[in-house]
Coordinates of C-alpha atoms and ligand atoms in Angstrom, one line a residue:
M8 CA 67.8 147.3 157.6
G9 CA 67.8 145.7 160.7
T10 CA 67.3 142.3 159.2
V11 CA 70.4 142.9 157.0
V12 CA 72.3 143.3 159.9
V13 CA 71.6 140.1 161.4
D14 CA 71.5 138.3 158.3
A15 CA 75.1 139.4 157.8
A16 CA 76.1 138.4 161.7
A17 CA 74.5 134.7 161.1
K18 CA 76.3 134.5 158.0
K19 CA 79.6 135.3 159.4
E20 CA 79.0 133.1 162.4
A21 CA 77.6 130.5 160.2
N22 CA 81.3 130.8 158.3
G23 CA 83.2 130.5 161.5
S24 CA 81.8 127.1 162.4
L25 CA 81.7 125.9 159.1
A26 CA 85.2 126.7 158.5
D27 CA 86.2 125.0 162.1
L28 CA 84.5 121.9 160.9
N29 CA 86.1 121.3 157.5
P30 CA 83.5 119.1 156.4
T31 CA 83.8 116.3 153.6
V32 CA 81.6 117.4 151.0
V33 CA 80.3 115.3 148.0
F34 CA 77.7 117.1 145.6
V35 CA 75.7 115.2 143.6
L36 CA 74.4 115.9 140.2
G37 CA 72.2 115.1 137.7
G38 CA 69.4 115.8 135.9
P39 CA 65.8 115.7 137.3
G40 CA 64.1 112.7 137.7
S41 CA 68.2 110.8 137.3
G42 CA 67.7 108.9 141.0
K43 CA 70.0 111.2 143.2
G44 CA 68.1 111.2 146.4
T45 CA 67.2 107.6 146.1
Q46 CA 70.9 106.8 145.8
C47 CA 71.7 109.3 148.7
A48 CA 69.3 107.2 150.7
N49 CA 71.5 104.4 150.3
V50 CA 74.6 106.2 150.5
V51 CA 73.4 107.7 153.9
Q52 CA 72.6 104.2 155.4
H53 CA 75.6 102.7 154.8
F54 CA 78.6 105.5 155.1
G55 CA 77.4 107.7 157.5
Y56 CA 76.7 110.8 155.2
T57 CA 74.4 113.5 156.2
H58 CA 71.6 114.0 153.1
L59 CA 71.1 117.5 152.5
S60 CA 68.7 117.6 149.2
A61 CA 68.9 121.5 147.7
G62 CA 65.4 121.2 146.4
D63 CA 63.7 120.0 149.8
L64 CA 65.7 122.7 151.8
L65 CA 63.6 124.9 149.6
R66 CA 60.4 123.4 149.7
A67 CA 61.0 123.1 153.9
E68 CA 61.8 127.1 153.3
I69 CA 58.3 127.5 151.7
K70 CA 56.0 125.4 153.9
S71 CA 57.8 127.3 157.0
G72 CA 55.8 130.5 155.6
S73 CA 59.0 132.4 155.2
E74 CA 59.3 135.7 153.5
N75 CA 61.1 134.4 150.4
G76 CA 58.5 131.6 150.5
T77 CA 56.5 133.0 147.2
M78 CA 59.5 133.9 145.5
I79 CA 60.8 130.2 146.0
S80 CA 57.4 128.6 145.0
N81 CA 57.4 130.6 141.6
M82 CA 60.7 129.8 141.0
I83 CA 60.2 126.3 141.3
K84 CA 57.1 126.2 139.4
E85 CA 58.8 127.9 136.5
G86 CA 62.1 125.4 136.5
K87 CA 64.3 128.1 137.3
I88 CA 67.1 128.1 139.8
V89 CA 66.7 130.3 143.0
P90 CA 69.4 133.1 143.9
S91 CA 72.6 131.3 145.2
E92 CA 72.3 133.0 148.6
V93 CA 68.9 131.8 149.3
T94 CA 70.4 128.4 149.0
I95 CA 73.6 128.6 150.8
K96 CA 72.3 130.1 153.7
L97 CA 69.8 127.0 153.8
L98 CA 72.7 124.4 153.1
Q99 CA 75.3 126.3 155.7
Q100 CA 72.5 125.8 158.6
A101 CA 71.7 122.7 157.7
M102 CA 75.2 121.7 157.9
L103 CA 75.7 123.2 161.3
E104 CA 72.7 121.7 162.6
S105 CA 73.3 118.2 161.5
G106 CA 76.1 117.3 163.9
N107 CA 77.9 115.5 161.6
D108 CA 81.0 116.6 159.4
K109 CA 80.0 114.6 156.2
F110 CA 77.8 115.4 153.4
L111 CA 76.0 114.3 150.4
I112 CA 74.7 117.8 148.7
D113 CA 72.1 116.9 146.2
G114 CA 71.2 119.1 143.4
F115 CA 73.7 122.1 144.2
P116 CA 75.4 123.4 142.4
R117 CA 73.1 124.0 139.9
N118 CA 74.6 126.5 137.7
E119 CA 77.9 128.5 138.0
E120 CA 76.3 131.1 140.3
N121 CA 75.9 128.8 142.6
R122 CA 78.9 127.0 142.0
A123 CA 81.3 130.0 142.5
A124 CA 79.1 131.6 145.5
F125 CA 79.3 128.3 147.4
E126 CA 82.8 128.3 146.9
A127 CA 83.7 132.1 147.7
V128 CA 81.4 132.3 150.8
T129 CA 82.0 128.5 152.7
K130 CA 85.5 128.1 150.8
I131 CA 84.6 124.5 150.8
E132 CA 85.9 122.1 147.8
P133 CA 84.2 119.0 147.2
S134 CA 85.9 115.7 147.5
F135 CA 84.3 114.8 144.5
V136 CA 81.3 115.1 142.4
L137 CA 78.9 111.9 141.7
F138 CA 76.9 112.7 138.6
F139 CA 73.9 110.6 137.7
D140 CA 74.0 110.4 133.9
C141 CA 70.4 109.4 132.2
S142 CA 68.5 109.9 129.5
E143 CA 65.8 112.7 129.0
E144 CA 63.2 109.8 128.1
E145 CA 64.1 107.9 130.9
M146 CA 64.0 110.7 133.6
E147 CA 60.6 112.1 132.3
R148 CA 59.1 108.6 132.7
R149 CA 60.5 108.4 136.2
L150 CA 59.4 112.1 137.1
L151 CA 55.7 111.4 135.9
G152 CA 55.6 108.4 137.9
R153 CA 57.4 109.9 141.2
N154 CA 54.0 110.5 142.7
Q155 CA 55.1 113.0 145.5
G156 CA 52.4 115.7 144.5
R157 CA 55.3 118.0 143.6
E158 CA 53.6 120.9 141.5
D159 CA 57.0 121.0 139.3
D160 CA 56.5 117.2 138.4
N161 CA 54.2 118.5 135.2
I162 CA 55.1 117.9 131.4
E163 CA 55.4 121.6 130.6
T164 CA 57.7 122.0 134.0
I165 CA 59.6 118.8 133.0
R166 CA 60.6 120.1 129.6
K167 CA 62.0 123.5 131.3
R168 CA 63.8 122.1 134.1
F169 CA 65.5 119.8 131.0
N170 CA 66.5 122.6 129.4
V171 CA 67.5 124.4 132.2
F172 CA 69.5 121.1 133.2
L173 CA 71.4 121.3 130.0
E174 CA 72.2 125.0 129.8
S175 CA 73.0 125.8 133.2
S176 CA 74.4 122.7 135.1
L177 CA 75.8 120.7 132.8
P178 CA 78.5 123.3 132.2
V179 CA 79.3 122.8 135.8
I180 CA 79.7 119.2 135.7
E181 CA 82.1 119.9 132.7
Y182 CA 83.7 122.5 135.3
Y183 CA 84.5 119.8 137.8
N184 CA 85.4 117.0 135.2
S185 CA 88.1 119.3 133.8
K186 CA 89.1 119.3 137.5
G187 CA 89.4 115.7 137.6
K188 CA 86.6 115.5 140.6
V189 CA 83.7 113.4 138.4
R190 CA 82.5 110.2 138.7
K191 CA 80.4 109.2 136.6
I192 CA 77.5 106.7 136.9
D193 CA 75.2 105.1 134.3
A194 CA 72.1 105.5 136.5
G195 CA 69.7 104.6 133.4
R196 CA 69.8 101.3 135.1
P197 CA 67.7 99.2 138.1
V198 CA 68.1 101.0 141.4
E199 CA 70.4 98.3 142.8
E200 CA 72.7 98.0 139.8
V201 CA 73.1 101.8 140.1
Y202 CA 73.7 101.7 144.0
E203 CA 76.6 98.5 143.0
S204 CA 78.3 101.3 141.0
V205 CA 78.0 104.0 143.5
K206 CA 79.1 102.1 146.7
A207 CA 82.0 101.0 144.8
I208 CA 83.0 104.9 145.1
F209 CA 82.5 105.2 148.0
A210 CA 83.5 101.8 149.6
P211 CA 87.6 101.7 150.9
K212 CA 88.8 99.5 148.4
N213 CA 89.4 95.9 149.6
E214 CA 86.6 96.6 152.2
K215 CA 83.2 95.6 152.0
A216 CA 80.1 97.7 152.8
D217 CA 76.4 96.1 153.5
Ligands
ADP25 N1 67.2 103.3 138.9 C1 65.9 103.6 139.1 N2 65.1 102.9 137.9 C2 63.7 103.3 138.2 N3 62.8 104.3 138.7 C3 64.0 105.4 140.0 C4 65.5 105.1 139.6 N4 65.9 105.9 140.6 C5 65.1 106.3 140.9 N5 63.8 106.2 140.6 C6 62.4 106.6 140.6 O1 62.6 107.7 140.0 C7 61.9 108.9 140.7 C8 62.9 110.1 140.7 O2 63.9 109.2 141.5 P1 64.7 110.4 142.6 O3 65.7 109.7 143.4 O4 63.7 111.6 143.1 O5 65.7 111.7 141.7 P2 66.0 112.9 141.3 O6 66.4 112.8 143.1 O7 67.4 112.7 140.8 O8 65.4 113.9 140.7 C9 61.3 108.2 141.8 O9 60.2 107.9 141.9 C10 62.0 107.4 142.2 O10 61.8 106.4 143.1
CDP26 N1 70.5 124.4 143.8 C1 69.1 124.5 143.6 C2 68.4 123.1 143.5 C3 67.0 123.3 143.3 N2 66.4 124.4 143.0 C4 64.7 124.2 142.7 O1 64.2 122.9 143.0 C5 63.7 122.4 142.0 C6 63.8 121.0 142.5 O2 64.7 120.7 142.7 P1 65.2 118.9 143.2 O3 66.6 119.1 143.0 O4 64.3 118.6 144.3 O5 64.6 118.1 142.0 P2 65.1 117.5 140.6 O6 64.5 118.8 139.5 O7 66.5 117.2 140.3 O8 63.7 116.2 140.5 C7 64.6 123.0 140.9 O9 63.8 122.7 139.6 C8 64.7 124.6 141.0 O10 63.9 125.1 140.7 C9 67.3 125.5 142.9 O11 66.5 126.8 142.6 N3 68.4 125.6 143.0

């Protein structure tokens, strides 16, 4: 009971401060292994955004020994999407702690529940949505070669993640597309070529970025 009260108070405080911040948010979406994290690192270097990967925040939460750790770990091993409440809280905290007001939110929202809950809780609308479009064949090759020791980068979980992407995440991209917010990138090319396209979206016209 005590925990619930503390959580509600923390949530209220986080929302108040986030609303004051009026942050710029870009959602970075695409299938597993499409290169979201790789390209976000480039954007951070050149355009001053803070990169928040929902997956990284969830993995850090497991490592921190949080009471949700086991549940999150089991969901990630199954390629399932963790309840929005958990992920949104981590995103809100990370945004407030960053000291920045420009964010690349990577791998979120991954389903309709994520999308609607984030909008309802934070009142934040993304400026636009970067969509890394890549074939499953290429994504599978990249995930199997990623070598980060991730428990979900095995062929069985990869197939489950692809299904979740098709069934739950693509509809979110379609939703934003209907609002004219999607910037689609052909992510099947080499890293440097993909970045050229990404850069063109962030760089103000007639100005050069490194
Ligand atoms: N354009 C690319 N061509 C080839 N390999 C890539 C490319 N972009 C990323 N990779 C590699 O593919 C793997 C998955 O990329 P990552 O950025 O982690 O994807 P995501 O964040 O979408 O899951 C990593 O090992 C990364 O080095
Ligand atoms: N919004 C999110 C993002 C990730 N996740 C979980 O974290 C896993 C890994 O996501 P990730 O974004 O780090 O990695 P990729 O699947 O994109 O390679 C997903 O398969 C989900 O189990 C989630 O539950 N909710």
